[in-house]
Coordinates of N, CA and C and ligand atoms in Angstrom, one line a residue:
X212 N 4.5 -3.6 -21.2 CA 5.8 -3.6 -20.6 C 6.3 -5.0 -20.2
X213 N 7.4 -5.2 -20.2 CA 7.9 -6.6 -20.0 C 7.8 -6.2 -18.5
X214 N 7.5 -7.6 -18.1 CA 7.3 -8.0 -16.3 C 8.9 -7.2 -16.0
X215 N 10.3 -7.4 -16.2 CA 11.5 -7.2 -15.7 C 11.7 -5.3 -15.8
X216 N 11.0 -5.2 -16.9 CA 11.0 -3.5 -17.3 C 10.1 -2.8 -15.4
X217 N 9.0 -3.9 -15.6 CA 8.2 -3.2 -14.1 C 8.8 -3.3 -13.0
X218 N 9.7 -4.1 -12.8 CA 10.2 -4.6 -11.4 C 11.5 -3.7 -11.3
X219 N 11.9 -3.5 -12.6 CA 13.0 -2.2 -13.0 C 12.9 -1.0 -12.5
X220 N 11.9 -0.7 -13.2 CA 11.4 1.0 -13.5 C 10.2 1.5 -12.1
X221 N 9.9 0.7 -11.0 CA 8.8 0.7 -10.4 C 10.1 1.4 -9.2
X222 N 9.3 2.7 -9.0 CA 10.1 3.5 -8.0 C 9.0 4.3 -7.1
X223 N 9.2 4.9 -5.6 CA 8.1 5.3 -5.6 C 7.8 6.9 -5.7
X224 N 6.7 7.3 -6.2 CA 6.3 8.8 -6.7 C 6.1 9.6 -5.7
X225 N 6.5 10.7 -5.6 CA 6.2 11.5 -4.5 C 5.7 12.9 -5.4
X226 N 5.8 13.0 -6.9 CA 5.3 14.4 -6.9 C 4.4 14.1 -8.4
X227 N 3.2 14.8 -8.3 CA 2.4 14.0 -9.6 C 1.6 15.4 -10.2
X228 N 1.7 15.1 -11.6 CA 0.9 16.3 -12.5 C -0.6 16.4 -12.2
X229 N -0.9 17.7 -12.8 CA -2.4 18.1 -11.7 C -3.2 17.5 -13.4
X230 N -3.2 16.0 -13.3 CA -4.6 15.1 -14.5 C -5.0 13.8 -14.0
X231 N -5.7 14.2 -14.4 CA -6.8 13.1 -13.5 C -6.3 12.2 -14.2
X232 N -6.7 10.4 -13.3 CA -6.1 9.1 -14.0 C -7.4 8.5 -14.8
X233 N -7.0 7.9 -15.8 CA -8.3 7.0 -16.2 C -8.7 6.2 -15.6
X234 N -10.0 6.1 -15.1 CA -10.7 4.9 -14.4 C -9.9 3.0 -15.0
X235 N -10.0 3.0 -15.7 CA -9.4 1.6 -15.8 C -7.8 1.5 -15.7
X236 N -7.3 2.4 -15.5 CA -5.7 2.0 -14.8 C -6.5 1.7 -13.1
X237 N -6.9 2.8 -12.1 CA -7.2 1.8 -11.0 C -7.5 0.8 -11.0
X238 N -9.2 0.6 -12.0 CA -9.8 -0.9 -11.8 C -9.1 -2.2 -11.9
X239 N -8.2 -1.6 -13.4 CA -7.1 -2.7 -13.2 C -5.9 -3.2 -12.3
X240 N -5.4 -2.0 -11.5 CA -4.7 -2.2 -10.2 C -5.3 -2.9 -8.9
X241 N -6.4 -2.5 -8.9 CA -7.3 -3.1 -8.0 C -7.6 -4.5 -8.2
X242 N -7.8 -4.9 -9.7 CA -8.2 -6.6 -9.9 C -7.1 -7.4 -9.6
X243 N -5.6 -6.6 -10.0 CA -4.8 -7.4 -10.1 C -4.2 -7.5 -8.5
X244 N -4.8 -6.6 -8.1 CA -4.3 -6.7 -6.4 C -4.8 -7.7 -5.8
X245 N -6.1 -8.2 -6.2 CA -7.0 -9.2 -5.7 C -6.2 -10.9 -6.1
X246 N -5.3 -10.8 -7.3 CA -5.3 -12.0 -7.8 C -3.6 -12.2 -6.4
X247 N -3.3 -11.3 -5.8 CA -2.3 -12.2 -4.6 C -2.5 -13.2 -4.2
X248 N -1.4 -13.7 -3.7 CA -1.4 -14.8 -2.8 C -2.5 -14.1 -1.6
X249 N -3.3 -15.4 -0.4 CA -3.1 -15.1 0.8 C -3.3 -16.1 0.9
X250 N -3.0 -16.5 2.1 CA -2.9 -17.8 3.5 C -4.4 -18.2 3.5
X251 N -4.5 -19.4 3.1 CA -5.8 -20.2 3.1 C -6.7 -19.5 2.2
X252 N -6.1 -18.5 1.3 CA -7.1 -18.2 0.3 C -8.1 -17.1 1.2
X253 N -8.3 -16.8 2.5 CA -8.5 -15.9 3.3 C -9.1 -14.1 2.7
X254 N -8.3 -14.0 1.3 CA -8.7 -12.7 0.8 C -8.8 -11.8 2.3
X255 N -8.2 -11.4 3.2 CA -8.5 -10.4 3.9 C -7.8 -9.1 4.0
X256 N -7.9 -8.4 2.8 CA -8.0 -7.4 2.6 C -9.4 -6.7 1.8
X257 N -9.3 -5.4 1.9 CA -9.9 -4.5 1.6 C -9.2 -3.3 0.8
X258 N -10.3 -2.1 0.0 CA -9.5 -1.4 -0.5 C -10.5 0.1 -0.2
X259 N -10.0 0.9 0.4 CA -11.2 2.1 -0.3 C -10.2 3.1 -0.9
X260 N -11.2 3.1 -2.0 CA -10.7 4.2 -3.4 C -11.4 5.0 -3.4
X261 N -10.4 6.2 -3.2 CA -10.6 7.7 -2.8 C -10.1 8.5 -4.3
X262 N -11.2 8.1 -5.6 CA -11.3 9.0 -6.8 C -11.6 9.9 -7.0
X263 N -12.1 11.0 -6.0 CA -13.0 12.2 -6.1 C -12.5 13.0 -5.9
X264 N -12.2 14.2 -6.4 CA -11.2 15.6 -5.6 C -11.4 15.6 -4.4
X265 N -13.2 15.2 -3.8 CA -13.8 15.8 -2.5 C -13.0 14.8 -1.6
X266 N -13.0 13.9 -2.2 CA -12.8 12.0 -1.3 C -11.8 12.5 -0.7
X267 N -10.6 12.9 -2.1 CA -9.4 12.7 -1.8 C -8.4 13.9 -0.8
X268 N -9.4 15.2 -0.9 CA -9.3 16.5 0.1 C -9.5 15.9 1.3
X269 N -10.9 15.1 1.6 CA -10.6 14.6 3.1 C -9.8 13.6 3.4
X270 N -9.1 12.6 2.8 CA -8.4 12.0 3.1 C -6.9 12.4 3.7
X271 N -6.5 13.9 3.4 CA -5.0 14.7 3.2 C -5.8 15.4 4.7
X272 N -6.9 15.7 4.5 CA -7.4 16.9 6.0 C -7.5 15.7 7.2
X273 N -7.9 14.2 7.0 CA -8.1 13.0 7.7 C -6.8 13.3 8.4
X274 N -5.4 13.2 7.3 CA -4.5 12.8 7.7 C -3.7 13.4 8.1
X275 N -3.9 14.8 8.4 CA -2.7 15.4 8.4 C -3.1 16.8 9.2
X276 N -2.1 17.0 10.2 CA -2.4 17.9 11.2 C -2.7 19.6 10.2
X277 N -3.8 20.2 11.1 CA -4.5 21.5 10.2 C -3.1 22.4 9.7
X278 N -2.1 22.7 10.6 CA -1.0 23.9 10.4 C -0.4 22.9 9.0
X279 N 0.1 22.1 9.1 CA 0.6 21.2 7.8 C -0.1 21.5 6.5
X280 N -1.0 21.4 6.7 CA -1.8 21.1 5.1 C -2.1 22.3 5.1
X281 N -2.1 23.6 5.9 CA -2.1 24.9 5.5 C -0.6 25.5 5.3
X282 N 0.7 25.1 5.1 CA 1.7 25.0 4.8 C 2.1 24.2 4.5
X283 N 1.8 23.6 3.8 CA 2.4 22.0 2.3 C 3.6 22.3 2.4
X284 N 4.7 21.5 2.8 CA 6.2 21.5 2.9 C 6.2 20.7 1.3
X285 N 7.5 20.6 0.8 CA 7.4 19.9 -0.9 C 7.0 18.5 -0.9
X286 N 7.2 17.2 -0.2 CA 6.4 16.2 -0.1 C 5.1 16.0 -0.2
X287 N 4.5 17.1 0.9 CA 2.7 17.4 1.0 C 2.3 17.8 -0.4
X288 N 3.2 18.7 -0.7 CA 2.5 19.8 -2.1 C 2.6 18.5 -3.6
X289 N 3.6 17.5 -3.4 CA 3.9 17.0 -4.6 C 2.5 16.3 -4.6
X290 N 2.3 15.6 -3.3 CA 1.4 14.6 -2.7 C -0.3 14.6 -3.0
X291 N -0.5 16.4 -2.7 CA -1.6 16.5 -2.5 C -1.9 16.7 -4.1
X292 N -1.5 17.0 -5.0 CA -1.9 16.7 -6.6 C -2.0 15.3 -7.3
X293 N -1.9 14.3 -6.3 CA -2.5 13.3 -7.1 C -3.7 13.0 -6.6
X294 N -4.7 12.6 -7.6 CA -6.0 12.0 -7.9 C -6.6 11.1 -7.3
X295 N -5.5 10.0 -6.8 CA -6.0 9.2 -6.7 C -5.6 8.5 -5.3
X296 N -6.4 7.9 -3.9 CA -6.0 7.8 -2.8 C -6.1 6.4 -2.9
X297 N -5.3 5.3 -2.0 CA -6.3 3.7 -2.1 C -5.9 3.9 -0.6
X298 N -6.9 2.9 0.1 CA -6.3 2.5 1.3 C -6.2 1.8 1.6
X299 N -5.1 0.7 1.3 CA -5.5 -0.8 1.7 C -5.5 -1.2 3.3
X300 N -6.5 -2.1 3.6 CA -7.2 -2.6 5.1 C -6.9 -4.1 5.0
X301 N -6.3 -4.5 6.3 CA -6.0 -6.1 6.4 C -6.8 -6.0 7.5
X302 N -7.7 -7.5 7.5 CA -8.5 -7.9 8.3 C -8.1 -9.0 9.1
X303 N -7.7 -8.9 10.1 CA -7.3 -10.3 11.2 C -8.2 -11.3 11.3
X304 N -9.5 -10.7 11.8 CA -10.8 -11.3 12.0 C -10.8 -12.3 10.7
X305 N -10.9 -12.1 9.9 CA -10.7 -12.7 8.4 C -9.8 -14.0 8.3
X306 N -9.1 -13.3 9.1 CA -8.5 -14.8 9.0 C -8.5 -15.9 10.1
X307 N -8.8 -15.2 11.2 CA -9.5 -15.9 12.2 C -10.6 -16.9 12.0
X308 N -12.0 -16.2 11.0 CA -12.7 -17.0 10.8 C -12.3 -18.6 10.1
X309 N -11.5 -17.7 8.9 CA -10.9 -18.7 8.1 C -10.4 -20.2 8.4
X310 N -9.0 -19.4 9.2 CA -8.3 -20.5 10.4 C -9.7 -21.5 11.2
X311 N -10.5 -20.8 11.2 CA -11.5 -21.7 12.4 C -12.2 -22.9 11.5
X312 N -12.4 -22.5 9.9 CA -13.0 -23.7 9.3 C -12.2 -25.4 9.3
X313 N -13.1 -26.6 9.0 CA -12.6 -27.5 9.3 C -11.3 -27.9 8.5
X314 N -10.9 -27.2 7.6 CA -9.9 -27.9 7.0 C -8.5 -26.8 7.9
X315 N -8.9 -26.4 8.4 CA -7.6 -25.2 9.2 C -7.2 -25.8 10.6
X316 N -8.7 -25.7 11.0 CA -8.6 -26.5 12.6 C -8.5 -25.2 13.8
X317 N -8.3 -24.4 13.7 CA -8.2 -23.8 14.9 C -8.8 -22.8 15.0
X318 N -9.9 -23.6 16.0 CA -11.5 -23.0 16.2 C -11.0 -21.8 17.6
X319 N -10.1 -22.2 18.4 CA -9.4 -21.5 19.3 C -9.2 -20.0 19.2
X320 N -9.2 -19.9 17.8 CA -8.5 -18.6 17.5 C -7.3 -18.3 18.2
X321 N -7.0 -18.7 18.7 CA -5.3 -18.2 19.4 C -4.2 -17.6 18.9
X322 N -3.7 -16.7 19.4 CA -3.0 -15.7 18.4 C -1.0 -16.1 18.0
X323 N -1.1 -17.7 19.3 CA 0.4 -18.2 19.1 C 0.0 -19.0 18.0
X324 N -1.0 -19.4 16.6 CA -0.9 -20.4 16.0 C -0.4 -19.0 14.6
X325 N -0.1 -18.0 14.6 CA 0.7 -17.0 13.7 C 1.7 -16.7 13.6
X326 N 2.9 -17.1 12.7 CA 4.2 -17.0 13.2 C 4.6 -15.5 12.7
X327 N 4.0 -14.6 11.7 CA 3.7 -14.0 11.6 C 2.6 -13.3 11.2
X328 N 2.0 -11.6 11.3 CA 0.5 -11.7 11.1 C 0.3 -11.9 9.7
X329 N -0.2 -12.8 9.3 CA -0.5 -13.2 8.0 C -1.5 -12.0 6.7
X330 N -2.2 -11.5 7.5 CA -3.7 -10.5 7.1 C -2.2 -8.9 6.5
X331 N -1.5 -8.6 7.2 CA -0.8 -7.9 6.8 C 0.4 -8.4 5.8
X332 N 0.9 -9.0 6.0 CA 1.9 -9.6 4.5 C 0.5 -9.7 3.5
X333 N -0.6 -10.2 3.4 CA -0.8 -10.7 2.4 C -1.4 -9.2 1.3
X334 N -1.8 -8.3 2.3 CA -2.9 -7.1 2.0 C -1.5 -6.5 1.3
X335 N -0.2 -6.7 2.1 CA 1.3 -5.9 1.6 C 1.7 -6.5 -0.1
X336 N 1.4 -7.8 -0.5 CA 1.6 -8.4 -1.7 C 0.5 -8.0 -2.3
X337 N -0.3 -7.7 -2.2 CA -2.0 -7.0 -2.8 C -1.1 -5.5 -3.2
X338 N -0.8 -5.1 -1.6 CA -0.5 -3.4 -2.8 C 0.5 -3.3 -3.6
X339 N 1.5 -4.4 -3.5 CA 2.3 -4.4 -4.4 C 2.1 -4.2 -5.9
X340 N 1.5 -5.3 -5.5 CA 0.6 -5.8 -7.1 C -0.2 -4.7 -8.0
X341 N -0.6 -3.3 -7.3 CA -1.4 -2.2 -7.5 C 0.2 -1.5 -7.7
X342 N 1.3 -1.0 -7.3 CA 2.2 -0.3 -7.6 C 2.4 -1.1 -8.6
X343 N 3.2 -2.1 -9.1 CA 3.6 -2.6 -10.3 C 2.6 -2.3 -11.1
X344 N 1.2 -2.6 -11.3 CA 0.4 -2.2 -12.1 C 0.4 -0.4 -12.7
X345 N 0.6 -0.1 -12.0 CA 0.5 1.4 -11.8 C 1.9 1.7 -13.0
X346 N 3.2 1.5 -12.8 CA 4.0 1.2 -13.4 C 3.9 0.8 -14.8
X347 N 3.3 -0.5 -14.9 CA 3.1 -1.1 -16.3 C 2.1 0.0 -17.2
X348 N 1.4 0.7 -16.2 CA 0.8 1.5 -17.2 C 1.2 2.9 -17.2
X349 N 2.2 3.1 -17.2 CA 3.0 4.4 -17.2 C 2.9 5.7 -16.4
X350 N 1.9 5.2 -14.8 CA 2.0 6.3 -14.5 C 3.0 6.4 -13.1
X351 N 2.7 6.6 -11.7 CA 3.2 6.5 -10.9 C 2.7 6.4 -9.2
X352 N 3.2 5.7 -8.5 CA 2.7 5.7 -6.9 C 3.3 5.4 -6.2
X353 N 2.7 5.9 -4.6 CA 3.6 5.6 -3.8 C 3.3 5.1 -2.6
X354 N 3.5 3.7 -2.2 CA 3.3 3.4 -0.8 C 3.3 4.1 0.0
X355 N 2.8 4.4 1.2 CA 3.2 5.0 2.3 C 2.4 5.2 4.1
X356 N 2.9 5.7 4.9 CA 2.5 5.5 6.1 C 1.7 6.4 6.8
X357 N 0.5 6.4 7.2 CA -0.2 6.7 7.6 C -0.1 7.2 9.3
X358 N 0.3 8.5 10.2 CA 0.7 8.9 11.1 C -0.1 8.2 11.8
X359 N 0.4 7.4 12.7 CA -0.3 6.7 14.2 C -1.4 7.7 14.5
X360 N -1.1 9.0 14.7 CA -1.7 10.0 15.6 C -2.9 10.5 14.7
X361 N -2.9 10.2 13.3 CA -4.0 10.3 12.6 C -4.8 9.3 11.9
X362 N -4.3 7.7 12.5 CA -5.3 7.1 11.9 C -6.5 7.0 12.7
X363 N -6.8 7.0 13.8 CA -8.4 7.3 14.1 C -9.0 7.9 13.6
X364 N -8.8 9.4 13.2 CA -9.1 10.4 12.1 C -9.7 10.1 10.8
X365 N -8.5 9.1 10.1 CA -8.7 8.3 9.3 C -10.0 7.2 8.8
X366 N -9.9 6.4 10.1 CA -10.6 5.8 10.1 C -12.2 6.2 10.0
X367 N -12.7 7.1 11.3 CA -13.8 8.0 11.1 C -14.4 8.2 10.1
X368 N -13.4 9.0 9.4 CA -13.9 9.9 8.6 C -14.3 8.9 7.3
X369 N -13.5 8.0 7.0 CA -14.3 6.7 6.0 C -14.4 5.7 6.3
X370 N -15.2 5.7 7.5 CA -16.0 5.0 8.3 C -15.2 3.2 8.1
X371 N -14.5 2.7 8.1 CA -13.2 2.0 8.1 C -13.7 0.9 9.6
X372 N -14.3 0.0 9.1 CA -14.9 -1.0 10.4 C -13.9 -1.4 11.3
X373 N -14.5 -2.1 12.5 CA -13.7 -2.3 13.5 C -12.3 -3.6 12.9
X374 N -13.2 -4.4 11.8 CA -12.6 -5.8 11.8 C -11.7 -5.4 10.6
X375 N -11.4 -4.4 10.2 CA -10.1 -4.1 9.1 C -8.9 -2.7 9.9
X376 N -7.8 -3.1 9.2 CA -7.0 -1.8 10.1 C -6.4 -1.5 8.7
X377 N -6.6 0.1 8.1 CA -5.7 0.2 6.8 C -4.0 -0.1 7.5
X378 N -3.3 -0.4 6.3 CA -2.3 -0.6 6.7 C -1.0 0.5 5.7
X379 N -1.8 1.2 5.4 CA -0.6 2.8 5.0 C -1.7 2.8 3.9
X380 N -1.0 3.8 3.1 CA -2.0 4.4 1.8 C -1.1 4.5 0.3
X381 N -2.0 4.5 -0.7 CA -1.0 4.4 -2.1 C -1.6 5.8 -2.4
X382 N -0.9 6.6 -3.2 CA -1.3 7.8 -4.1 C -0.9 6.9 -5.6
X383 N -1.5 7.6 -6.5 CA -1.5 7.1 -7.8 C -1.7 8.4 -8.4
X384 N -0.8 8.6 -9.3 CA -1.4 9.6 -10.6 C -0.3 9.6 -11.4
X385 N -0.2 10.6 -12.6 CA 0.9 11.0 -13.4 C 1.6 11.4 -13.2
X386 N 3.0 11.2 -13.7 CA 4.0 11.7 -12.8 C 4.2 13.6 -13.2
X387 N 4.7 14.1 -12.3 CA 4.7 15.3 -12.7 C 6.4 15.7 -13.2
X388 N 6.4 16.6 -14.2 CA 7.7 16.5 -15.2 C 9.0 17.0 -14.4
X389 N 8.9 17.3 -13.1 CA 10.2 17.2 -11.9 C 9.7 15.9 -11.2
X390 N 10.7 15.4 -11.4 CA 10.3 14.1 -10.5 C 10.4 13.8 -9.2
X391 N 10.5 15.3 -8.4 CA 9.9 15.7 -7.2 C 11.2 15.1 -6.1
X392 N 10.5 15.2 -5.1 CA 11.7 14.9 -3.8 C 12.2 13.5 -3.6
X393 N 13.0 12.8 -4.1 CA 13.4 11.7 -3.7 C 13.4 11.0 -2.4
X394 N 13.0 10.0 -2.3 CA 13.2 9.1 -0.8 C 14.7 8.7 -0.3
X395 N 14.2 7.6 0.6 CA 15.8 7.1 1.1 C 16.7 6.2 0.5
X396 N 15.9 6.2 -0.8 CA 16.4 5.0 -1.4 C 17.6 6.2 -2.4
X397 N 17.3 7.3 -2.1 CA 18.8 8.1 -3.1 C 19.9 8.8 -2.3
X398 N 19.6 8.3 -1.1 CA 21.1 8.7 0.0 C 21.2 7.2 0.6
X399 N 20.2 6.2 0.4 CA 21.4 4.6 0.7 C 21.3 4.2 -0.3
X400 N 22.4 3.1 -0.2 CA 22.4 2.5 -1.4 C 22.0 1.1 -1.0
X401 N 21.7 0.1 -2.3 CA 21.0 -0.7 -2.4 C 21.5 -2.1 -1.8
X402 N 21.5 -2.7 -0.8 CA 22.2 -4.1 -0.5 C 22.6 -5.0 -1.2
X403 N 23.9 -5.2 -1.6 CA 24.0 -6.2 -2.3 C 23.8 -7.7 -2.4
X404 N 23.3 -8.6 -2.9 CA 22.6 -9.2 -2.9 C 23.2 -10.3 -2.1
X405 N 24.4 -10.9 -2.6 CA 25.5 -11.7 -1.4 C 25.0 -11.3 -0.1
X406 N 25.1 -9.7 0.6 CA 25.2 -9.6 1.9 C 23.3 -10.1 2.5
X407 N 22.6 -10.8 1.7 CA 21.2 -10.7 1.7 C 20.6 -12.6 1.4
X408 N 21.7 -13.2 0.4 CA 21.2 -14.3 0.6 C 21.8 -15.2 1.0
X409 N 21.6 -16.2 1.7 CA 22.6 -17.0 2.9 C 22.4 -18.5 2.5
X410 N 23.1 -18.9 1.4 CA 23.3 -19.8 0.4 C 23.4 -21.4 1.5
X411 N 22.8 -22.0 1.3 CA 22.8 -23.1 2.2 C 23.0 -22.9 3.4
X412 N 22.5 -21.7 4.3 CA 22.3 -21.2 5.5 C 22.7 -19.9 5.9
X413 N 23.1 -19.6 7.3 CA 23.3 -18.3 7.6 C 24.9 -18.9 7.7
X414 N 26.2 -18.0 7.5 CA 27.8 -18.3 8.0 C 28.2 -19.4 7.5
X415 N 27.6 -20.2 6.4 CA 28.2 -21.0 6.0 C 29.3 -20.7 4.8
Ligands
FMN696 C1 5.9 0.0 4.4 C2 6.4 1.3 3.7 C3 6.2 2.5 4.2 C4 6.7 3.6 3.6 N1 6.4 4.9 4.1 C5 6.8 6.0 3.3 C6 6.4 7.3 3.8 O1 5.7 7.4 4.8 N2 6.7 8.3 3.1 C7 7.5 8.2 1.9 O2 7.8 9.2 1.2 N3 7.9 7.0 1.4 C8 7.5 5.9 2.1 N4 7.9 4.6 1.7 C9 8.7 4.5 0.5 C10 10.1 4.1 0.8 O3 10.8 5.2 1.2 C11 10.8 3.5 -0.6 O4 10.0 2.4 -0.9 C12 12.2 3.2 -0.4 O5 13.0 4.3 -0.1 C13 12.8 2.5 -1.6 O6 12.6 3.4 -2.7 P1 11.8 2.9 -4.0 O7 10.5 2.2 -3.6 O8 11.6 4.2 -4.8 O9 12.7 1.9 -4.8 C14 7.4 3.5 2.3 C15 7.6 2.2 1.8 C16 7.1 1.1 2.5 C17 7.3 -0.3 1.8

């Protein structure tokens, strides 16, 4: 697919056919996740890939309060038929270390030398890079957020170390032939791009 067709056609999936994905559409989302940008080269991200019906059952039971997932509202029900779970994890520590080598300088670790947290933009260009992939090979995914009140849960249950924090979850699979419940992106509409870039500054 042309690079412009993916950046086109990349929408996100919320309802997916009950078939399993081929292993090398993830691997490949996964490699190409790795080839992001990060800040000092840092790599501080992580990924756990939840391929297994079993994996991916506790991941939805991890996440999601018991009365819920014993009544799948249409998001849950689209949700819980896909195959495939990722979780991507940004590591701060990671880049703490990083920052501390001699060519960074700041052995301090201090958390005013961030203007913003770096470990989470970069892990966010990583899953990007796994949805467009996902895209280019014809199937479908969807970013998304992880309930505050169930990431402990989360974390436990796949044992998710102190020094990474996932930072939401992708589902991946085939799309299913209703293309399921739409997001917010089909009751707003899309910002025009004038009101968005500020051409030799802000009000000029
Ligand atoms: C950080 C982030 C969190 C999101 N969380 C959710 C979510 O919890 N549930 C959901 O259905 N969609 C979620 N979305 C998807 C957005 O609703 C979607 O990207 C937006 O409406 C634009 O639509 P599009 O990606 O299909 O173009 C999330 C997207 C991002 C980037």
């Amino acid at each position: 697919m042309e690079f412009q067709q993916v950046v086109d056609r990349r929408r996100m999936i919320r309802n997916y056919a009950e078939r399993p994905v081929e292993p090398g559409v993830v691997e490949r989302a996964l490699r190409n996740a790795t080839r992001a940008p990060s800040a000092g080269f840092s790599q501080g991200w992580a990924f756990v890939l939840l391929d297994q019906p079993d994996d991916v059952r506790r991941y939805w039971e991890s996440a999601t309060p018991p009365e819920q997932l014993a009544a799948p509202d249409r998001w849950l029900s689209g949700m819980l038929r896909a195959p495939v779970v990722v979780i991507p994890c940004s590591s701060k520590s990671a880049y703490l270390d990083r920052y501390a080598e001699p060519d960074k300088g700041w052995a301090n670790r201090d958390d005013s030398h961030w203007p913003v947290p770096y470990w989470h933009m970069d892990t966010a260009m990583a899953s990007l890079l796994i949805l467009q992939t996902v895209v280019d090979e014809g199937l479908g995914a969807l970013f998304f957020g992880i309930p505050v009140d169930r990431l402990g849960e989360v974390r436990r249950e796949f044992a998710i170390p102190d020094t990474h924090d996932p930072i939401g979850a992708i589902t991946i699979g085939h799309l299913a032939d209703d293309a399921g419940l739409p997001g917010s992106a089909s009751t707003r509409r899309r910002v025009p791009l004038d009101d968005l870039v500020h051409r030799g500054g802000w009000g000029r």
